[in-house]
Amino acid sequence: MSPVRAVLKTLRPHQWVKNVFVAAPLVFAKHLADAEFALRAGLAVAAFCALAGAVYAFNDVLDVAADRAHPTKCKRPIAAGHLSERAALVVAALLALAGLGTAFALAPMAGVWAAVYLAQNLAYSFKLKQVAFVDVMLIAAGFILRVMAGGAAIGVAPSPWLLACTGLLAMFLGLGKRAHELARAKLAGRDVGATRAALAGYHPTAVQWSMIVLALATIGAYVAYTLDAHTIHFFGTRNLVWTAPLGAVGILRFADLALRKAGEDSPTDAMLRDPLFLLNGLAFGALVLAMVY
């Protein structure tokens, strides 16, 4: 594996799709067609992609021993010996500086939220990822920080409803990933805490019930947002509520990938290759944009 390919694989660019949440305030503030706003939001997304890459590289250095014992993570460049730990740390430092510098250049508060995001992820990598449920809450907080930074970058305060839906959805996705890891460990006959310490603190039944509660809460919060008087007045339509069924389908499909396909890849990776999930997501996005704009 070439050094460039090893670095790119370590940075996991396919996971950067999560940073579209940085642009959520741009879409829901109805500034998507404004070139200046779109440019600032795009730079904010790029800043968080750099920060995400830095976090992935740093995390892989810390987890190199555990990754070598994992059936699939052992193929990661650092664990497999294709990229040195020192080189990975240099790349992580450069990306962190670039991401923070871009965020602060856009707006001081965007830089603050980006710095909090980076600090939170470092705390997660060092210790907090080993604590059941706290790890998922930190993942959700990371998504909320993305939205806050994206709003600050364009000078728009994100809606409390948008933040609530983001946090609930992120916790649901995080628990879905943990449920999948528990099922996969059981299927392979491995100790659940061998490759991720926090898994030892999760019980499959508790995780599944938590996912049900979070799924209902996420859909409920989104429906409440679409029916809120301010939302109806701002967008000039009551029809946004009709996008909720597509949102529910997406949530149910992710749950299916997480709970029923334990022998396959992580559900957060699988959903990006699943035709039903992708088509439903495109339909949801197109319908929202058509109604909002």
C-alpha positions as CSV (number, residue, x, y, z in Angstrom):
1,M,0.0,0.0,0.0
2,S,1.4,3.4,-1.0
3,P,2.0,6.0,1.7
4,V,-0.7,8.3,0.2
5,R,-3.3,5.6,0.1
6,A,-2.4,4.6,3.6
7,V,-2.9,8.2,4.8
8,L,-6.2,8.5,2.9
9,K,-7.5,5.2,4.3
10,T,-6.6,6.3,7.8
11,L,-8.4,9.6,7.4
12,R,-11.6,7.7,6.4
13,P,-13.0,10.2,3.9
14,H,-16.1,8.0,3.4
15,Q,-17.0,8.9,7.0
16,W,-16.9,12.6,6.3
17,V,-20.4,12.5,5.0
18,K,-21.4,13.1,8.7
19,N,-20.2,16.7,8.2
20,V,-23.2,17.5,6.1
21,F,-24.7,18.4,9.4
22,V,-22.5,21.5,9.4
23,A,-24.5,22.7,6.4
24,A,-27.9,22.0,8.0
25,P,-28.3,25.7,9.2
26,L,-27.6,26.9,5.7
27,V,-30.4,24.7,4.3
28,F,-33.0,25.4,6.9
29,A,-32.2,29.2,7.0
30,K,-33.1,29.3,3.3
31,H,-29.7,30.5,2.3
32,L,-28.7,27.6,0.1
33,A,-29.0,29.7,-3.1
34,D,-26.9,32.5,-1.6
35,A,-23.3,32.1,-3.0
36,E,-21.6,33.9,-0.1
37,F,-23.5,31.9,2.5
38,A,-22.9,28.6,0.6
39,L,-19.2,29.3,0.3
40,R,-18.9,30.0,4.1
41,A,-20.8,26.8,4.9
42,G,-18.7,24.8,2.5
43,L,-15.5,26.1,4.1
44,A,-17.0,25.1,7.5
45,V,-17.7,21.6,6.2
46,A,-14.2,21.4,4.9
47,A,-12.8,22.5,8.3
48,F,-14.7,19.7,10.1
49,C,-13.6,17.2,7.5
50,A,-10.0,18.1,8.4
51,L,-10.8,17.8,12.1
52,A,-12.5,14.5,11.6
53,G,-9.5,13.2,9.7
54,A,-7.2,14.3,12.5
55,V,-9.3,12.6,15.1
56,Y,-9.4,9.3,13.1
57,A,-5.6,9.3,12.7
58,F,-5.0,10.1,16.3
59,N,-7.5,7.5,17.5
60,D,-5.9,4.8,15.3
61,V,-2.6,5.5,17.0
62,L,-4.1,5.1,20.4
63,D,-6.0,2.0,19.4
64,V,-3.3,0.3,17.4
65,A,-2.9,-2.7,19.9
66,A,-6.7,-3.3,20.1
67,D,-7.1,-2.9,16.3
68,R,-4.5,-5.6,15.7
69,A,-6.7,-8.0,17.7
70,H,-9.9,-7.0,15.8
71,P,-11.0,-9.2,12.8
72,T,-11.5,-6.2,10.5
73,K,-9.8,-3.2,12.1
74,C,-6.5,-5.1,11.9
75,K,-6.5,-4.1,8.2
76,R,-6.3,-0.4,9.1
77,P,-3.0,1.1,7.8
78,I,-1.4,1.8,11.2
79,A,-2.4,-1.6,12.7
80,A,-1.2,-3.4,9.5
81,G,2.1,-1.5,9.5
82,H,1.5,0.4,6.3
83,L,1.7,3.8,8.1
84,S,3.9,4.7,11.0
85,E,2.5,6.1,14.2
86,R,4.7,9.1,13.9
87,A,3.6,9.9,10.4
88,A,0.0,9.6,11.5
89,L,0.5,12.0,14.4
90,V,2.1,14.6,12.1
91,V,-0.8,14.3,9.6
92,A,-3.3,14.6,12.5
93,A,-1.6,17.7,13.9
94,L,-1.5,19.4,10.5
95,L,-5.1,18.7,9.8
96,A,-6.2,19.9,13.3
97,L,-4.4,23.2,12.8
98,A,-5.9,23.6,9.3
99,G,-9.4,22.8,10.5
100,L,-9.2,25.1,13.5
101,G,-7.6,27.9,11.5
102,T,-10.3,27.8,8.9
103,A,-13.1,27.7,11.5
104,F,-11.7,30.7,13.4
105,A,-11.2,32.6,10.1
106,L,-14.9,32.2,9.3
107,A,-16.2,33.4,12.7
108,P,-14.8,33.4,16.2
109,M,-17.7,31.3,17.6
110,A,-17.3,28.8,14.7
111,G,-13.7,28.4,15.9
112,V,-14.8,27.9,19.5
113,W,-17.3,25.2,18.6
114,A,-14.7,23.5,16.4
115,A,-12.2,23.6,19.2
116,V,-14.7,22.1,21.6
117,Y,-15.5,19.4,19.0
118,L,-11.8,18.6,18.8
119,A,-11.2,18.6,22.6
120,Q,-14.3,16.4,23.1
121,N,-13.1,13.9,20.5
122,L,-9.6,13.8,22.1
123,A,-11.2,13.1,25.5
124,Y,-13.3,10.4,23.8
125,S,-10.2,8.8,22.3
126,F,-8.2,8.9,25.5
127,K,-10.7,7.5,28.0
128,L,-14.4,8.3,27.6
129,K,-15.0,5.9,24.7
130,Q,-14.6,3.1,27.3
131,V,-17.6,4.2,29.3
132,A,-20.9,2.7,28.1
133,F,-23.6,5.2,27.0
134,V,-21.2,8.1,27.7
135,D,-19.5,7.2,24.5
136,V,-22.7,7.4,22.5
137,M,-23.7,10.7,24.2
138,L,-20.4,12.2,23.2
139,I,-20.9,11.1,19.6
140,A,-24.3,12.9,19.7
141,A,-22.7,16.0,21.2
142,G,-20.3,16.0,18.3
143,F,-23.1,16.2,15.8
144,I,-24.7,19.1,17.8
145,L,-21.4,20.9,17.8
146,R,-21.2,20.5,14.0
147,V,-24.6,22.2,13.6
148,M,-23.6,25.0,16.1
149,A,-20.4,25.6,14.2
150,G,-22.2,25.6,10.9
151,G,-24.7,28.2,12.2
152,A,-21.9,30.4,13.6
153,A,-20.0,30.3,10.3
154,I,-23.0,31.9,8.4
155,G,-24.3,34.0,11.3
156,V,-27.5,32.0,11.9
157,A,-28.6,30.6,15.2
158,P,-29.7,27.0,14.7
159,S,-33.3,26.2,15.7
160,P,-33.6,24.3,19.1
161,W,-35.8,21.8,17.2
162,L,-32.9,21.2,14.7
163,L,-30.5,20.6,17.6
164,A,-32.9,18.3,19.3
165,C,-33.5,16.2,16.2
166,T,-29.8,16.1,15.5
167,G,-28.9,14.9,19.0
168,L,-31.6,12.3,19.2
169,L,-30.8,10.9,15.7
170,A,-27.1,10.8,16.5
171,M,-27.7,8.8,19.7
172,F,-30.0,6.4,17.9
173,L,-27.3,5.8,15.2
174,G,-24.6,5.4,17.9
175,L,-26.6,2.8,19.8
176,G,-27.4,1.1,16.5
177,K,-23.7,0.7,15.9
178,R,-23.2,-0.7,19.5
179,A,-26.1,-3.1,19.0
180,H,-24.5,-4.4,15.8
181,E,-21.1,-4.8,17.6
182,L,-22.7,-6.8,20.4
183,A,-24.5,-9.1,18.0
184,R,-21.3,-9.5,15.9
185,A,-19.2,-10.4,19.0
186,K,-21.8,-12.9,20.1
187,L,-22.0,-14.4,16.6
188,A,-18.2,-14.8,16.5
189,G,-18.0,-16.2,20.1
190,R,-15.8,-13.3,21.2
191,D,-15.7,-11.5,24.6
192,V,-17.8,-8.4,23.9
193,G,-15.2,-6.1,25.6
194,A,-12.2,-7.5,23.8
195,T,-12.2,-5.0,21.0
196,R,-14.2,-2.1,22.5
197,A,-14.1,-1.7,26.3
198,A,-17.5,0.1,26.5
199,L,-19.3,-2.9,25.0
200,A,-19.0,-4.7,28.3
201,G,-21.3,-2.1,29.8
202,Y,-24.1,-2.6,27.3
203,H,-26.8,-5.2,27.5
204,P,-28.5,-6.1,24.1
205,T,-32.0,-5.8,25.4
206,A,-31.4,-2.4,27.0
207,V,-29.7,-1.1,23.8
208,Q,-32.6,-2.3,21.7
209,W,-35.3,-0.7,23.9
210,S,-33.2,2.5,24.0
211,M,-33.1,2.5,20.2
212,I,-36.9,2.2,20.1
213,V,-37.4,5.1,22.5
214,L,-34.9,7.2,20.6
215,A,-36.4,6.4,17.2
216,L,-39.9,7.4,18.4
217,A,-38.4,10.6,20.1
218,T,-36.5,11.5,16.9
219,I,-39.6,11.2,14.7
220,G,-41.8,12.9,17.3
221,A,-39.3,15.9,17.5
222,Y,-39.2,16.2,13.7
223,V,-43.0,16.1,13.4
224,A,-43.3,18.7,16.2
225,Y,-40.7,20.9,14.3
226,T,-42.7,20.7,11.1
227,L,-46.0,21.6,12.9
228,D,-44.4,24.5,15.0
229,A,-46.0,27.8,14.2
230,H,-42.7,29.5,13.6
231,T,-41.7,26.7,11.1
232,I,-45.0,27.1,9.2
233,H,-44.6,30.8,9.1
234,F,-40.9,30.8,8.1
235,F,-41.3,28.3,5.3
236,G,-44.8,29.3,4.3
237,T,-46.1,25.8,4.2
238,R,-47.8,23.2,6.5
239,N,-46.7,20.3,4.1
240,L,-43.3,19.7,5.6
241,V,-44.9,17.2,8.0
242,W,-45.4,14.9,5.0
243,T,-41.6,14.3,4.8
244,A,-41.8,12.6,8.2
245,P,-42.8,9.1,6.8
246,L,-39.6,9.1,4.7
247,G,-37.6,10.0,7.8
248,A,-39.2,7.1,9.6
249,V,-38.4,4.7,6.8
250,G,-34.7,5.8,7.0
251,I,-34.7,5.2,10.7
252,L,-36.3,1.7,10.4
253,R,-34.0,0.7,7.6
254,F,-30.9,1.6,9.7
255,A,-32.3,-0.4,12.6
256,D,-32.7,-3.3,10.3
257,L,-29.1,-3.0,9.1
258,A,-27.9,-2.7,12.7
259,L,-30.0,-5.5,14.4
260,R,-30.5,-8.2,11.7
261,K,-27.2,-8.2,9.8
262,A,-24.7,-8.8,12.5
263,G,-22.3,-10.7,10.2
264,E,-21.8,-7.8,7.9
265,D,-20.0,-4.4,8.1
266,S,-20.8,-1.6,10.5
267,P,-24.4,-0.3,9.9
268,T,-23.0,3.2,9.5
269,D,-20.9,1.9,6.6
270,A,-23.6,-0.4,5.3
271,M,-26.2,2.4,5.1
272,L,-23.9,4.3,2.7
273,R,-24.0,1.4,0.3
274,D,-27.6,0.3,0.9
275,P,-29.8,1.1,-2.2
276,L,-33.0,1.4,-0.2
277,F,-31.5,3.7,2.4
278,L,-29.8,5.9,-0.2
279,L,-32.9,6.2,-2.4
280,N,-35.1,7.0,0.6
281,G,-32.5,9.6,1.8
282,L,-32.4,11.2,-1.6
283,A,-36.2,11.3,-1.8
284,F,-36.4,12.8,1.7
285,G,-33.8,15.5,0.9
286,A,-35.4,16.3,-2.5
287,L,-38.8,16.6,-0.9
288,V,-37.6,18.9,1.9
289,L,-35.7,21.1,-0.5
290,A,-38.7,21.4,-2.8
291,M,-41.0,22.4,0.1
292,V,-38.5,24.7,1.8
293,Y,-37.4,26.5,-1.5
